[in-house]
């Protein structure tokens, strides 16, 4: 494709994107297609000869868009928000066009140095001291895996250089709340800990880890000859955005010499609001912290911010030095390939730069405050309705609710199928509930009112006769 | 940012990209900046208020572009090619704008189904039978980690559900060539095998693994009570694009019940040429195969194609089923979050679709054949020059050379600093050499002639007096 052909189709696609975002709110939030429907619209084999841009745009409109669940829709209340604000969309265009490789400093110095810049901007914005050093990971799942690998290696004195996990004389154990995200268990299993050595610690009435249970679990393991290795603290857990008691967990980590990783995937973004920071007080004592600007902040997927107190654990655990990757600047610069799992790395920092440059931090803060206020409003509305209850404290922007008599799974499914809003059914302590997670960039009060109306309507239709 | 503001800046950036690509070939291939130079051009803290698009474009031009090593430059001969062909750049724009999450089928059915479509197209193009099932991973490093995790779990009967690697009664061992990519060792260490259980098998005069040494290593380990687990075959290894003897390695894998993973990160793309396929004959017997369309094929980073013979190992090793991720379609559809490390996944399949739709497979084949021909031409030129030697067979598009008397590291560095071409100095069997890796999308014969001229000129300047 020539630069001129690129220019022509590029302009069409920019217009296509602007039009898509304008009409998006009229589309069903959750895609209504059935399994196989999108696939059937595509040819069975790759085109041998060039096909027209027009045909591509038609397939995009007719088969792909109907198969999209619109994460930027103003009535997207499912999972956690996943905003791709326009500045980050534009940054991705530039990222792909530059095609820079951020694996080593030399393979594109700007990719490494802009990453340093924006990770410093971000840590100042959330109030993490400069004693931390940041690096971009794709997702919190990967960052948590990295944290657990570093924990494993610190505890074993870099046992991977010898016999690895297989040679450890006593079993290493990992501790986290029963409300921790599934990626914590997944990461621990990938790192070789084994399910029998993972401790899901009970939570209290507000779904926060009970520190006395954690202390007891560590003591029990020590008594049985196990080797406690890492604690993961959930700062805004997935189901209910509960906040684990970080101070108490840090004290235990210190007492027993454990790695403390903070999984603030969702709630970390809230820390750009000074009023939210008491929620993770003590974080400066953690060994590692992850949060996802690709959620609430508006930087398109994927961009996880991973901060560590001691870079040496990271590079000693993950670096490789084959001759073909050596460069003249090694030793003076950061080679981020040694700070994560993949070797090849996109120039993701552009997204954070574009967003903060074009919007400014204050506008992002305003947006997040709007969402917190909307969550409180919704919770108050629901609390006034005798048929419904709010089943967890509204610590952030997620409101966990249940209808007292209807089948909550059926209610959520009915809302989602109707297409005017999208929520996530879930289960907490064995009880079905519905998560309304506020935070889509363009979700205003009328959108929150709309999902509440939808929920009430759906409940009326699905409610069992009494 | 409003859709109209997006439209305006989007059009400017499309033009910016077209202009960048047009002038790129006049820029130094390797960035000439010194450490800290890019960073110094940025403000120390994030803007509080919106800044102008004009200021962003100026910083992009003045600080970022000079800090870019241009991977799409027609005289980029370093590492392996990393092309972001225009169609994939446009696809990334659409990907970011849709903001789809490919973690579960329901979270954007099109993202999953188009991924199925293009992975089938691709496997047909490279001649992998439909007995394989494909999934996109970010990089080959991650895919190889995933393969080793699956190998570990198959060998131990899913030991992660019990005590994990720590509970294994005998040490699990992994085998690969001494020429294998560094990501193989890194993946094995992350998976907990430990350095003492990794076997770097000697290679022959063409840098291919010696199967009799592999057999011997397996037998020795068995004799010592170890438990052989996995073999990684390099199909086009990094330093010299050597091809390990896949047939012999498969026979050993079968005999001893080991997982066989094919790392064809670079060379897999060559298999779209039927004449290259004898090079990986037997691949249909492998357990897993990875190659990187984000290298030679032209799909921008990151898009690795990972194929497995038995999906169950993948999903049983990597799946999690928290209540908040359950969907109505589970069981009928693929939830690709269970096929890799991260939970959040971009809609990367768009890049492969756009590329193959807009260019057609035949044009890609033509381009790869041009590069193979250019590599043979360069090797012949060099062989005719008594001061230089080609030190490895030119199996693909990489030509490994050395000057017989000059300091090859200094020669490579001089070429790179001059900015007219970019090559990779490396070491093979203790000898310094220079890799000229052909395959940039717009590298034509005059570009290959140019790097050869540059190398000769640099050698003349750096040659030690005799």
mmCIF file of N, CA and C in Angstrom, chain A residues 245-336:
data_model
loop_
_atom_site.group_PDB
_atom_site.id
_atom_site.type_symbol
_atom_site.label_atom_id
_atom_site.label_comp_id
_atom_site.label_asym_id
_atom_site.label_seq_id
_atom_site.Cartn_x
_atom_site.Cartn_y
_atom_site.Cartn_z
ATOM 1 N N UNK A 245 -7.186 -4.578 54.161
ATOM 2 C CA UNK A 245 -6.523 -3.714 55.161
ATOM 3 C C UNK A 245 -5.012 -3.691 54.918
ATOM 4 N N UNK A 246 -4.595 -2.739 54.123
ATOM 5 C CA UNK A 246 -3.217 -2.736 53.646
ATOM 6 C C UNK A 246 -2.208 -2.612 54.782
ATOM 7 N N UNK A 247 -2.501 -1.733 55.731
ATOM 8 C CA UNK A 247 -1.568 -1.516 56.844
ATOM 9 C C UNK A 247 -1.272 -2.803 57.594
ATOM 10 N N UNK A 248 -2.332 -3.488 57.945
ATOM 11 C CA UNK A 248 -2.170 -4.723 58.718
ATOM 12 C C UNK A 248 -1.443 -5.776 57.888
ATOM 13 N N UNK A 249 -1.723 -5.811 56.605
ATOM 14 C CA UNK A 249 -1.084 -6.819 55.739
ATOM 15 C C UNK A 249 0.394 -6.500 55.553
ATOM 16 N N UNK A 250 0.691 -5.203 55.451
ATOM 17 C CA UNK A 250 2.093 -4.799 55.332
ATOM 18 C C UNK A 250 2.872 -5.173 56.592
ATOM 19 N N UNK A 251 2.212 -4.986 57.739
ATOM 20 C CA UNK A 251 2.888 -5.324 58.994
ATOM 21 C C UNK A 251 3.222 -6.815 59.027
ATOM 22 N N UNK A 252 2.293 -7.631 58.549
ATOM 23 C CA UNK A 252 2.545 -9.080 58.528
ATOM 24 C C UNK A 252 3.634 -9.420 57.509
ATOM 25 N N UNK A 253 3.580 -8.753 56.362
ATOM 26 C CA UNK A 253 4.604 -9.007 55.339
ATOM 27 C C UNK A 253 5.989 -8.684 55.895
ATOM 28 N N UNK A 254 6.055 -7.574 56.615
ATOM 29 C CA UNK A 254 7.335 -7.158 57.201
ATOM 30 C C UNK A 254 7.780 -8.159 58.276
ATOM 31 N N UNK A 255 6.855 -8.505 59.127
ATOM 32 C CA UNK A 255 7.177 -9.402 60.239
ATOM 33 C C UNK A 255 7.732 -10.739 59.747
ATOM 34 N N UNK A 256 7.113 -11.250 58.671
ATOM 35 C CA UNK A 256 7.511 -12.588 58.224
ATOM 36 C C UNK A 256 8.406 -12.554 56.986
ATOM 37 N N UNK A 257 8.731 -11.358 56.531
ATOM 38 C CA UNK A 257 9.622 -11.254 55.364
ATOM 39 C C UNK A 257 8.980 -11.674 54.049
ATOM 40 N N UNK A 258 7.717 -11.364 53.874
ATOM 41 C CA UNK A 258 7.026 -11.746 52.638
ATOM 42 C C UNK A 258 6.975 -10.581 51.651
ATOM 43 N N UNK A 259 6.870 -10.922 50.393
ATOM 44 C CA UNK A 259 6.646 -9.919 49.343
ATOM 45 C C UNK A 259 5.214 -9.444 49.449
ATOM 46 N N UNK A 260 5.000 -8.129 49.355
ATOM 47 C CA UNK A 260 3.626 -7.651 49.311
ATOM 48 C C UNK A 260 3.333 -6.969 47.980
ATOM 49 N N UNK A 261 2.414 -7.590 47.232
ATOM 50 C CA UNK A 261 1.991 -7.046 45.936
ATOM 51 C C UNK A 261 0.603 -6.449 46.081
ATOM 52 N N UNK A 262 0.446 -5.224 45.602
ATOM 53 C CA UNK A 262 -0.852 -4.556 45.648
ATOM 54 C C UNK A 262 -1.525 -4.668 44.279
ATOM 55 N N UNK A 263 -2.656 -5.358 44.239
ATOM 56 C CA UNK A 263 -3.444 -5.430 43.010
ATOM 57 C C UNK A 263 -4.539 -4.375 43.108
ATOM 58 N N UNK A 264 -4.250 -3.217 42.494
ATOM 59 C CA UNK A 264 -5.212 -2.105 42.503
ATOM 60 C C UNK A 264 -5.689 -1.875 41.078
ATOM 61 N N UNK A 265 -5.886 -2.974 40.343
ATOM 62 C CA UNK A 265 -6.172 -2.905 38.906
ATOM 63 C C UNK A 265 -7.206 -1.828 38.598
ATOM 64 N N UNK A 266 -8.318 -1.875 39.309
ATOM 65 C CA UNK A 266 -9.359 -0.876 39.083
ATOM 66 C C UNK A 266 -9.128 0.383 39.921
ATOM 67 N N UNK A 267 -8.923 0.211 41.228
ATOM 68 C CA UNK A 267 -8.974 1.348 42.150
ATOM 69 C C UNK A 267 -7.743 2.239 42.082
ATOM 70 N N UNK A 268 -6.659 1.748 41.524
ATOM 71 C CA UNK A 268 -5.455 2.580 41.432
ATOM 72 C C UNK A 268 -5.721 3.890 40.719
ATOM 73 N N UNK A 269 -6.567 3.847 39.688
ATOM 74 C CA UNK A 269 -6.869 5.078 38.945
ATOM 75 C C UNK A 269 -7.540 6.112 39.841
ATOM 76 N N UNK A 270 -8.315 5.644 40.820
ATOM 77 C CA UNK A 270 -9.017 6.566 41.721
ATOM 78 C C UNK A 270 -8.036 7.391 42.542
ATOM 79 N N UNK A 271 -6.802 6.920 42.648
ATOM 80 C CA UNK A 271 -5.843 7.609 43.506
ATOM 81 C C UNK A 271 -5.347 8.924 42.896
ATOM 82 N N UNK A 272 -5.783 9.230 41.685
ATOM 83 C CA UNK A 272 -5.522 10.579 41.179
ATOM 84 C C UNK A 272 -6.378 11.591 41.947
ATOM 85 N N UNK A 273 -7.347 11.086 42.717
ATOM 86 C CA UNK A 273 -8.162 11.952 43.588
ATOM 87 C C UNK A 273 -7.580 11.882 44.991
ATOM 88 N N UNK A 274 -7.040 12.974 45.484
ATOM 89 C CA UNK A 274 -6.427 12.921 46.816
ATOM 90 C C UNK A 274 -7.365 12.360 47.879
ATOM 91 N N UNK A 275 -8.655 12.641 47.734
ATOM 92 C CA UNK A 275 -9.610 12.176 48.751
ATOM 93 C C UNK A 275 -9.732 10.649 48.786
ATOM 94 N N UNK A 276 -9.277 9.971 47.731
ATOM 95 C CA UNK A 276 -9.348 8.500 47.722
ATOM 96 C C UNK A 276 -8.102 7.852 48.334
ATOM 97 N N UNK A 277 -7.032 8.598 48.454
ATOM 98 C CA UNK A 277 -5.745 7.985 48.823
ATOM 99 C C UNK A 277 -5.681 7.344 50.200
ATOM 100 N N UNK A 278 -6.490 7.822 51.166
ATOM 101 C CA UNK A 278 -6.467 7.089 52.436
ATOM 102 C C UNK A 278 -6.795 5.605 52.261
ATOM 103 N N UNK A 279 -7.484 5.276 51.174
ATOM 104 C CA UNK A 279 -7.885 3.894 50.896
ATOM 105 C C UNK A 279 -6.703 2.965 50.646
ATOM 106 N N UNK A 280 -5.577 3.507 50.249
ATOM 107 C CA UNK A 280 -4.416 2.617 50.082
ATOM 108 C C UNK A 280 -3.233 3.143 50.892
ATOM 109 N N UNK A 281 -3.562 3.763 52.008
ATOM 110 C CA UNK A 281 -2.509 4.275 52.875
ATOM 111 C C UNK A 281 -1.519 3.172 53.229
ATOM 112 N N UNK A 282 -0.257 3.504 53.173
ATOM 113 C CA UNK A 282 0.780 2.507 53.434
ATOM 114 C C UNK A 282 1.368 1.933 52.163
ATOM 115 N N UNK A 283 0.770 2.261 51.020
ATOM 116 C CA UNK A 283 1.186 1.644 49.754
ATOM 117 C C UNK A 283 2.675 1.831 49.472
ATOM 118 N N UNK A 284 3.240 2.908 50.020
ATOM 119 C CA UNK A 284 4.659 3.162 49.769
ATOM 120 C C UNK A 284 5.558 2.083 50.361
ATOM 121 N N UNK A 285 5.008 1.244 51.226
ATOM 122 C CA UNK A 285 5.787 0.148 51.812
ATOM 123 C C UNK A 285 5.671 -1.151 50.999
ATOM 124 N N UNK A 286 4.804 -1.165 50.008
ATOM 125 C CA UNK A 286 4.601 -2.394 49.231
ATOM 126 C C UNK A 286 5.828 -2.681 48.367
ATOM 127 N N UNK A 287 5.981 -3.931 47.981
ATOM 128 C CA UNK A 287 7.080 -4.279 47.071
ATOM 129 C C UNK A 287 6.702 -3.981 45.629
ATOM 130 N N UNK A 288 5.434 -4.152 45.305
ATOM 131 C CA UNK A 288 4.995 -3.907 43.923
ATOM 132 C C UNK A 288 3.531 -3.521 43.916
ATOM 133 N N UNK A 289 3.177 -2.735 42.927
ATOM 134 C CA UNK A 289 1.820 -2.201 42.804
ATOM 135 C C UNK A 289 1.431 -2.238 41.332
ATOM 136 N N UNK A 290 0.226 -2.713 41.041
ATOM 137 C CA UNK A 290 -0.248 -2.615 39.659
ATOM 138 C C UNK A 290 -1.611 -1.960 39.624
ATOM 139 N N UNK A 291 -1.812 -1.113 38.624
ATOM 140 C CA UNK A 291 -3.172 -0.665 38.308
ATOM 141 C C UNK A 291 -3.283 -0.419 36.807
ATOM 142 N N UNK A 292 -4.516 -0.349 36.348
ATOM 143 C CA UNK A 292 -4.786 -0.344 34.914
ATOM 144 C C UNK A 292 -5.326 0.983 34.404
ATOM 145 N N UNK A 293 -4.464 1.848 33.899
ATOM 146 C CA UNK A 293 -4.974 3.046 33.216
ATOM 147 C C UNK A 293 -5.915 2.695 32.059
ATOM 148 N N UNK A 294 -5.855 1.448 31.571
ATOM 149 C CA UNK A 294 -6.753 1.072 30.474
ATOM 150 C C UNK A 294 -8.171 0.760 30.954
ATOM 151 N N UNK A 295 -8.422 0.948 32.209
ATOM 152 C CA UNK A 295 -9.801 0.814 32.668
ATOM 153 C C UNK A 295 -10.432 2.209 32.737
ATOM 154 N N UNK A 296 -10.531 2.709 33.938
ATOM 155 C CA UNK A 296 -11.303 3.913 34.195
ATOM 156 C C UNK A 296 -10.644 5.170 33.622
ATOM 157 N N UNK A 297 -9.319 5.218 33.648
ATOM 158 C CA UNK A 297 -8.621 6.448 33.235
ATOM 159 C C UNK A 297 -8.875 6.816 31.778
ATOM 160 N N UNK A 298 -9.091 5.788 30.926
ATOM 161 C CA UNK A 298 -9.428 6.111 29.544
ATOM 162 C C UNK A 298 -8.357 5.784 28.521
ATOM 163 N N UNK A 299 -7.243 5.245 28.966
ATOM 164 C CA UNK A 299 -6.196 4.831 28.026
ATOM 165 C C UNK A 299 -6.600 3.473 27.463
ATOM 166 N N UNK A 300 -6.754 3.379 26.164
ATOM 167 C CA UNK A 300 -7.240 2.124 25.578
ATOM 168 C C UNK A 300 -6.402 0.916 25.968
ATOM 169 N N UNK A 301 -7.049 -0.229 26.019
ATOM 170 C CA UNK A 301 -6.367 -1.508 26.269
ATOM 171 C C UNK A 301 -5.233 -1.673 25.245
ATOM 172 N N UNK A 302 -4.015 -2.154 25.572
ATOM 173 C CA UNK A 302 -3.658 -2.586 26.880
ATOM 174 C C UNK A 302 -2.536 -1.741 27.452
ATOM 175 N N UNK A 303 -2.735 -1.289 28.690
ATOM 176 C CA UNK A 303 -1.714 -0.480 29.360
ATOM 177 C C UNK A 303 -1.887 -0.589 30.870
ATOM 178 N N UNK A 304 -1.090 -1.471 31.469
ATOM 179 C CA UNK A 304 -1.078 -1.616 32.917
ATOM 180 C C UNK A 304 0.157 -0.925 33.474
ATOM 181 N N UNK A 305 -0.040 -0.206 34.560
ATOM 182 C CA UNK A 305 1.079 0.491 35.202
ATOM 183 C C UNK A 305 1.581 -0.376 36.353
ATOM 184 N N UNK A 306 2.844 -0.784 36.249
ATOM 185 C CA UNK A 306 3.436 -1.651 37.270
ATOM 186 C C UNK A 306 4.587 -0.905 37.920
ATOM 187 N N UNK A 307 4.529 -0.774 39.239
ATOM 188 C CA UNK A 307 5.565 -0.043 39.984
ATOM 189 C C UNK A 307 6.234 -0.977 40.985
ATOM 190 N N UNK A 308 7.542 -0.873 41.057
ATOM 191 C CA UNK A 308 8.278 -1.693 42.029
ATOM 192 C C UNK A 308 9.195 -0.802 42.860
ATOM 193 N N UNK A 309 9.484 -1.287 44.061
ATOM 194 C CA UNK A 309 10.375 -0.534 44.942
ATOM 195 C C UNK A 309 11.825 -0.838 44.630
ATOM 196 N N UNK A 310 12.101 -2.069 44.187
ATOM 197 C CA UNK A 310 13.478 -2.465 43.939
ATOM 198 C C UNK A 310 13.562 -3.137 42.572
ATOM 199 N N UNK A 311 14.096 -2.382 41.618
ATOM 200 C CA UNK A 311 14.146 -2.870 40.239
ATOM 201 C C UNK A 311 15.007 -4.125 40.108
ATOM 202 N N UNK A 312 15.971 -4.279 40.997
ATOM 203 C CA UNK A 312 16.909 -5.396 40.869
ATOM 204 C C UNK A 312 16.197 -6.755 40.873
ATOM 205 N N UNK A 313 15.138 -6.879 41.685
ATOM 206 C CA UNK A 313 14.433 -8.168 41.688
ATOM 207 C C UNK A 313 13.844 -8.478 40.328
ATOM 208 N N UNK A 314 13.346 -7.418 39.714
ATOM 209 C CA UNK A 314 12.692 -7.566 38.416
ATOM 210 C C UNK A 314 13.730 -7.997 37.369
ATOM 211 N N UNK A 315 14.787 -7.247 37.286
ATOM 212 C CA UNK A 315 15.765 -7.541 36.226
ATOM 213 C C UNK A 315 16.531 -8.819 36.526
ATOM 214 N N UNK A 316 16.769 -9.122 37.796
ATOM 215 C CA UNK A 316 17.490 -10.365 38.084
ATOM 216 C C UNK A 316 16.615 -11.583 37.836
ATOM 217 N N UNK A 317 15.314 -11.399 37.921
ATOM 218 C CA UNK A 317 14.412 -12.527 37.681
ATOM 219 C C UNK A 317 14.144 -12.704 36.194
ATOM 220 N N UNK A 318 14.108 -11.611 35.435
ATOM 221 C CA UNK A 318 13.567 -11.695 34.074
ATOM 222 C C UNK A 318 14.550 -11.347 32.961
ATOM 223 N N UNK A 319 15.792 -11.007 33.291
ATOM 224 C CA UNK A 319 16.656 -10.574 32.194
ATOM 225 C C UNK A 319 17.362 -11.740 31.508
ATOM 226 N N UNK A 320 17.606 -11.529 30.246
ATOM 227 C CA UNK A 320 18.391 -12.468 29.446
ATOM 228 C C UNK A 320 19.400 -11.604 28.697
ATOM 229 N N UNK A 321 20.546 -12.143 28.396
ATOM 230 C CA UNK A 321 21.583 -11.345 27.740
ATOM 231 C C UNK A 321 22.216 -12.082 26.561
ATOM 232 N N UNK A 322 21.433 -12.529 25.599
ATOM 233 C CA UNK A 322 22.064 -13.159 24.448
ATOM 234 C C UNK A 322 22.873 -12.122 23.665
ATOM 235 N N UNK A 323 23.855 -12.574 22.954
ATOM 236 C CA UNK A 323 24.758 -11.625 22.280
ATOM 237 C C UNK A 323 23.994 -10.739 21.299
ATOM 238 N N UNK A 324 22.962 -11.297 20.635
ATOM 239 C CA UNK A 324 22.257 -10.511 19.626
ATOM 240 C C UNK A 324 21.365 -9.436 20.221
ATOM 241 N N UNK A 325 21.242 -9.412 21.560
ATOM 242 C CA UNK A 325 20.470 -8.332 22.173
ATOM 243 C C UNK A 325 21.352 -7.334 22.920
ATOM 244 N N UNK A 326 22.637 -7.562 22.924
ATOM 245 C CA UNK A 326 23.534 -6.609 23.597
ATOM 246 C C UNK A 326 23.609 -5.324 22.778
ATOM 247 N N UNK A 327 23.651 -4.178 23.481
ATOM 248 C CA UNK A 327 23.810 -2.908 22.780
ATOM 249 C C UNK A 327 24.862 -2.078 23.496
ATOM 250 N N UNK A 328 25.329 -1.060 22.788
ATOM 251 C CA UNK A 328 26.407 -0.226 23.321
ATOM 252 C C UNK A 328 25.991 0.507 24.591
ATOM 253 N N UNK A 329 24.678 0.703 24.783
ATOM 254 C CA UNK A 329 24.232 1.524 25.918
ATOM 255 C C UNK A 329 23.890 0.693 27.163
ATOM 256 N N UNK A 330 24.013 -0.641 27.064
ATOM 257 C CA UNK A 330 23.643 -1.477 28.209
ATOM 258 C C UNK A 330 24.388 -0.994 29.457
ATOM 259 N N UNK A 331 23.663 -0.927 30.568
ATOM 260 C CA UNK A 331 24.304 -0.468 31.800
ATOM 261 C C UNK A 331 23.974 0.990 32.095
ATOM 262 N N UNK A 332 23.840 1.802 31.031
ATOM 263 C CA UNK A 332 23.490 3.221 31.238
ATOM 264 C C UNK A 332 22.001 3.462 31.094
ATOM 265 N N UNK A 333 21.281 2.514 30.524
ATOM 266 C CA UNK A 333 19.883 2.756 30.155
ATOM 267 C C UNK A 333 18.999 1.619 30.665
ATOM 268 N N UNK A 334 17.703 1.837 30.544
ATOM 269 C CA UNK A 334 16.753 0.767 30.862
ATOM 270 C C UNK A 334 16.456 -0.026 29.596
ATOM 271 N N UNK A 335 16.563 -1.333 29.699
ATOM 272 C CA UNK A 335 16.122 -2.205 28.608
ATOM 273 C C UNK A 335 14.879 -2.919 29.118
ATOM 274 N N UNK A 336 13.725 -2.386 28.764
ATOM 275 C CA UNK A 336 12.486 -2.843 29.396
ATOM 276 C C UNK A 336 12.132 -4.304 29.079
#
